[in-house]
Amino acid sequence: MKNKLAILGLCLAIASPLFAQKKEDERLENSANVMKELQGGNGLPSNVLDQAMCVLVFPSVKKVAIGIGGSYGRGVLVCRKGDKMDGAWGAPVMYSLDQGSLGLQLGSTATDFVLVVMHSKGVDAILNGKTKLGANAAAAAGPTGAQATGYNAAAMSSDVLTYSRSKGLFAGVSLAGASMDTDKEANKKLYGKELGAKEIVTGDQPVVSAAEPLVSLLNETSPDRK
């Protein structure tokens, strides 16, 4: 009997981290699906992504009634490698998005948000802790269509370009006032230890298997910054 209990305890000890990480794996999978679905003429403009240093994806953010459920959308940050962040895409960092300022922009259906970080000032603000768009980093509704074709990030002051998709419609959206921060617990579950956002992005942290579809898609779509 003692042996059976010992074996059961060992199995639970091994399985617990796997169960705990399931939500993080699902978040990565959902983020990859959003990016995949936004490829093409009516999605995220390739000219914008090619100039990006980092991308944040918050899939299926839902409007939550006051006092019911959580108050955060949860997503993933992926940045380019290299001192100038102009190379391939690296290991992901889990982030949370404060829905408090998004109430008016969220309907009854889930909304996907994609934030494209264009300048180092925006990268620094996001990696260094809680960031409020419009205060710590200049944000603007991202260009689409013909406007995106001629977009030149170097000539613009916006650190972050923001987009949303709801009911299949993808468009630039103002997220001024929205705040986001690292999801420390999720990062710990994903990597098995406490790691800061900057450690993950600027270090040699390998891409976990659950993140490979998202990172591979970004590398195929935009292998380096132009």
Tab-separated table of C-alpha atoms in Angstrom:
chain	number	residue	atom	x	y	z
A	1	MET	CA	0.000	0.000	0.000
A	2	LYS	CA	2.827	2.370	0.924
A	3	ASN	CA	4.547	1.596	-2.362
A	4	LYS	CA	1.368	2.376	-4.294
A	5	LEU	CA	0.968	5.691	-2.475
A	6	ALA	CA	4.612	6.549	-3.134
A	7	ILE	CA	4.203	5.805	-6.849
A	8	LEU	CA	0.997	7.847	-6.967
A	9	GLY	CA	2.732	10.749	-5.254
A	10	LEU	CA	5.612	10.591	-7.719
A	11	CYS	CA	3.219	10.568	-10.687
A	12	LEU	CA	1.361	13.587	-9.331
A	13	ALA	CA	4.618	15.439	-8.737
A	14	ILE	CA	5.631	14.856	-12.354
A	15	ALA	CA	2.197	15.650	-13.775
A	16	SER	CA	1.521	18.829	-11.787
A	17	PRO	CA	3.937	21.084	-13.727
A	18	LEU	CA	2.549	19.712	-16.972
A	19	PHE	CA	-1.028	20.520	-15.968
A	20	ALA	CA	0.052	23.919	-14.667
A	21	GLN	CA	1.657	24.757	-17.989
A	22	LYS	CA	-1.355	23.731	-20.057
A	23	LYS	CA	-2.896	27.221	-19.970
A	24	GLU	CA	0.384	28.787	-21.076
A	25	ASP	CA	0.647	26.299	-23.957
A	26	GLU	CA	-2.913	27.143	-25.010
A	27	ARG	CA	-2.125	30.854	-24.895
A	28	LEU	CA	0.847	30.332	-27.193
A	29	GLU	CA	-1.219	28.194	-29.541
A	30	ASN	CA	-4.020	30.779	-29.681
A	31	SER	CA	-1.521	33.576	-30.321
A	32	ALA	CA	0.012	31.600	-33.182
A	33	ASN	CA	-3.453	31.058	-34.671
A	34	VAL	CA	-4.206	34.788	-34.502
A	35	MET	CA	-0.959	35.659	-36.282
A	36	LYS	CA	-1.560	32.973	-38.901
A	37	GLU	CA	-5.078	34.201	-39.602
A	38	LEU	CA	-3.855	37.791	-39.942
A	39	GLN	CA	-1.444	36.982	-42.763
A	40	GLY	CA	-2.494	38.336	-46.135
A	41	GLY	CA	-4.095	41.415	-47.652
A	42	ASN	CA	-6.684	42.059	-44.936
A	43	GLY	CA	-4.436	41.291	-41.983
A	44	LEU	CA	-1.334	42.707	-40.350
A	45	PRO	CA	0.531	44.662	-43.066
A	46	SER	CA	3.818	42.984	-43.973
A	47	ASN	CA	5.505	46.376	-44.319
A	48	VAL	CA	4.683	47.139	-40.672
A	49	LEU	CA	5.816	43.746	-39.360
A	50	ASP	CA	9.075	44.011	-41.329
A	51	GLN	CA	9.949	47.195	-39.413
A	52	ALA	CA	8.908	45.849	-35.996
A	53	MET	CA	11.220	45.069	-33.087
A	54	CYS	CA	8.600	43.171	-31.055
A	55	VAL	CA	5.030	41.946	-31.386
A	56	LEU	CA	2.444	41.468	-28.635
A	57	VAL	CA	-0.563	39.247	-29.283
A	58	PHE	CA	-3.545	39.173	-26.909
A	59	PRO	CA	-6.002	36.585	-28.259
A	60	SER	CA	-9.697	36.476	-27.400
A	61	VAL	CA	-9.906	39.329	-24.904
A	62	LYS	CA	-13.480	39.389	-23.624
A	63	LYS	CA	-15.560	41.998	-21.893
A	64	VAL	CA	-16.031	40.940	-18.259
A	65	ALA	CA	-18.889	42.105	-16.067
A	66	ILE	CA	-17.857	44.121	-13.005
A	67	GLY	CA	-17.116	41.826	-10.083
A	68	ILE	CA	-17.188	38.669	-12.199
A	69	GLY	CA	-14.144	36.812	-13.431
A	70	GLY	CA	-10.696	38.172	-14.175
A	71	SER	CA	-9.798	41.697	-15.193
A	72	TYR	CA	-6.945	40.957	-17.569
A	73	GLY	CA	-6.441	39.851	-21.113
A	74	ARG	CA	-3.486	37.496	-21.415
A	75	GLY	CA	-1.034	37.340	-24.281
A	76	VAL	CA	2.485	36.854	-25.537
A	77	LEU	CA	5.411	39.142	-26.420
A	78	VAL	CA	7.969	38.037	-29.007
A	79	CYS	CA	10.988	40.204	-29.896
A	80	ARG	CA	13.734	39.988	-32.467
A	81	LYS	CA	17.226	38.890	-31.458
A	82	GLY	CA	20.405	40.915	-31.706
A	83	ASP	CA	21.790	44.085	-30.137
A	84	LYS	CA	19.736	46.188	-32.559
A	85	MET	CA	16.768	43.805	-32.540
A	86	ASP	CA	16.944	43.339	-36.273
A	87	GLY	CA	17.373	39.566	-36.543
A	88	ALA	CA	15.225	36.474	-36.146
A	89	TRP	CA	12.492	36.198	-33.518
A	90	GLY	CA	13.327	34.798	-30.088
A	91	ALA	CA	11.797	33.227	-26.982
A	92	PRO	CA	8.352	34.496	-25.879
A	93	VAL	CA	7.389	36.376	-22.719
A	94	MET	CA	3.931	36.104	-21.170
A	95	TYR	CA	2.108	39.417	-20.613
A	96	SER	CA	-1.184	40.654	-19.189
A	97	LEU	CA	-3.320	43.491	-20.549
A	98	ASP	CA	-5.454	45.657	-18.263
A	99	GLN	CA	-8.990	45.598	-19.592
A	100	GLY	CA	-10.107	48.518	-17.450
A	101	SER	CA	-9.465	51.021	-20.212
A	102	LEU	CA	-10.758	48.737	-22.956
A	103	GLY	CA	-14.364	48.454	-21.849
A	104	LEU	CA	-15.735	50.755	-24.515
A	105	GLN	CA	-13.825	48.938	-27.251
A	106	LEU	CA	-14.944	45.441	-26.322
A	107	GLY	CA	-18.266	44.098	-27.480
A	108	SER	CA	-20.042	40.894	-26.575
A	109	THR	CA	-17.671	38.825	-28.712
A	110	ALA	CA	-13.985	38.135	-28.143
A	111	THR	CA	-11.490	40.639	-29.537
A	112	ASP	CA	-7.931	39.908	-30.629
A	113	PHE	CA	-5.384	42.677	-30.015
A	114	VAL	CA	-2.029	42.897	-31.795
A	115	LEU	CA	0.517	45.493	-30.686
A	116	VAL	CA	3.541	46.089	-32.896
A	117	VAL	CA	6.530	47.730	-31.186
A	118	MET	CA	8.414	49.922	-33.654
A	119	HIS	CA	11.029	51.809	-31.604
A	120	SER	CA	13.565	50.976	-28.902
A	121	LYS	CA	11.855	53.410	-26.497
A	122	GLY	CA	8.738	51.264	-26.630
A	123	VAL	CA	10.763	48.079	-26.181
A	124	ASP	CA	12.541	49.485	-23.119
A	125	ALA	CA	9.283	50.636	-21.534
A	126	ILE	CA	7.585	47.282	-22.045
A	127	LEU	CA	10.528	45.187	-20.823
A	128	ASN	CA	11.131	47.330	-17.730
A	129	GLY	CA	7.781	46.753	-16.063
A	130	LYS	CA	4.201	47.943	-16.108
A	131	THR	CA	3.632	50.101	-19.172
A	132	LYS	CA	0.788	52.507	-19.864
A	133	LEU	CA	0.322	53.199	-23.546
A	134	GLY	CA	0.328	56.899	-24.279
A	135	ALA	CA	2.281	57.663	-21.108
A	136	ASN	CA	5.331	55.378	-20.987
A	137	ALA	CA	5.219	54.609	-24.705
A	138	ALA	CA	3.629	56.637	-27.509
A	139	ALA	CA	0.889	54.596	-29.164
A	140	ALA	CA	-1.233	55.045	-32.275
A	141	ALA	CA	-3.798	53.088	-34.254
A	142	GLY	CA	-1.844	51.008	-36.742
A	143	PRO	CA	-2.106	51.809	-40.443
A	144	THR	CA	-3.793	49.390	-42.839
A	145	GLY	CA	-4.248	49.156	-46.594
A	146	ALA	CA	-2.618	51.868	-48.703
A	147	GLN	CA	-1.506	53.790	-45.610
A	148	ALA	CA	0.554	50.822	-44.443
A	149	THR	CA	2.268	50.398	-47.816
A	150	GLY	CA	4.217	53.616	-47.438
A	151	TYR	CA	4.603	53.510	-43.662
A	152	ASN	CA	8.087	54.452	-42.460
A	153	ALA	CA	8.606	53.805	-38.742
A	154	ALA	CA	11.808	55.856	-38.606
A	155	ALA	CA	9.887	58.976	-39.667
A	156	MET	CA	7.086	58.464	-37.134
A	157	SER	CA	6.993	59.117	-33.387
A	158	SER	CA	4.723	56.222	-32.418
A	159	ASP	CA	6.543	53.592	-30.356
A	160	VAL	CA	3.685	51.093	-30.576
A	161	LEU	CA	1.112	50.529	-33.328
A	162	THR	CA	-2.110	48.935	-32.126
A	163	TYR	CA	-4.640	46.775	-33.947
A	164	SER	CA	-7.771	44.818	-33.087
A	165	ARG	CA	-9.867	42.125	-34.706
A	166	SER	CA	-13.455	41.396	-33.824
A	167	LYS	CA	-15.996	39.421	-35.837
A	168	GLY	CA	-13.384	38.946	-38.539
A	169	LEU	CA	-12.724	42.660	-39.057
A	170	PHE	CA	-9.120	43.786	-38.614
A	171	ALA	CA	-8.328	47.471	-38.138
A	172	GLY	CA	-6.123	49.953	-36.346
A	173	VAL	CA	-7.491	50.888	-32.946
A	174	SER	CA	-6.552	53.398	-30.274
A	175	LEU	CA	-5.413	51.734	-27.060
A	176	ALA	CA	-4.170	54.908	-25.386
A	177	GLY	CA	-4.483	54.443	-21.628
A	178	ALA	CA	-4.291	50.658	-21.726
A	179	SER	CA	-1.635	49.186	-19.452
A	180	MET	CA	0.251	45.911	-19.580
A	181	ASP	CA	2.768	44.075	-17.472
A	182	THR	CA	4.707	40.823	-17.401
A	183	ASP	CA	2.705	37.792	-16.312
A	184	LYS	CA	5.291	36.536	-13.822
A	185	GLU	CA	3.445	33.399	-12.751
A	186	ALA	CA	2.869	32.309	-16.346
A	187	ASN	CA	6.519	32.878	-17.235
A	188	LYS	CA	7.597	30.806	-14.244
A	189	LYS	CA	5.329	27.949	-15.310
A	190	LEU	CA	6.516	28.171	-18.910
A	191	TYR	CA	10.244	28.171	-18.139
A	192	GLY	CA	10.272	26.318	-14.823
A	193	LYS	CA	11.949	29.192	-12.985
A	194	GLU	CA	11.567	32.908	-12.361
A	195	LEU	CA	12.838	34.947	-15.301
A	196	GLY	CA	12.359	38.633	-16.030
A	197	ALA	CA	11.173	39.844	-19.430
A	198	LYS	CA	14.540	41.364	-20.253
A	199	GLU	CA	16.330	38.125	-19.269
A	200	ILE	CA	14.192	36.139	-21.674
A	201	VAL	CA	14.397	38.586	-24.578
A	202	THR	CA	18.086	39.528	-24.387
A	203	GLY	CA	19.439	36.229	-23.044
A	204	ASP	CA	19.981	32.872	-24.695
A	205	GLN	CA	16.736	31.366	-23.482
A	206	PRO	CA	15.689	28.657	-25.958
A	207	VAL	CA	12.254	28.712	-27.539
A	208	VAL	CA	10.010	26.239	-25.688
A	209	SER	CA	8.313	23.654	-27.892
A	210	ALA	CA	4.841	25.146	-27.360
A	211	ALA	CA	6.072	28.482	-28.769
A	212	GLU	CA	7.721	27.043	-31.871
A	213	PRO	CA	4.647	27.451	-34.149
A	214	LEU	CA	4.358	31.155	-33.266
A	215	VAL	CA	8.089	31.927	-33.506
A	216	SER	CA	8.510	29.870	-36.688
A	217	LEU	CA	5.581	31.689	-38.308
A	218	LEU	CA	7.116	35.075	-37.496
A	219	ASN	CA	10.494	33.962	-38.848
A	220	GLU	CA	8.925	32.696	-42.059
A	221	THR	CA	6.862	35.857	-42.510
A	222	SER	CA	9.507	38.416	-41.523
A	223	PRO	CA	12.969	36.860	-40.977
A	224	ASP	CA	14.722	40.172	-40.251
A	225	ARG	CA	13.940	43.835	-39.681
A	226	LYS	CA	14.113	46.016	-42.760
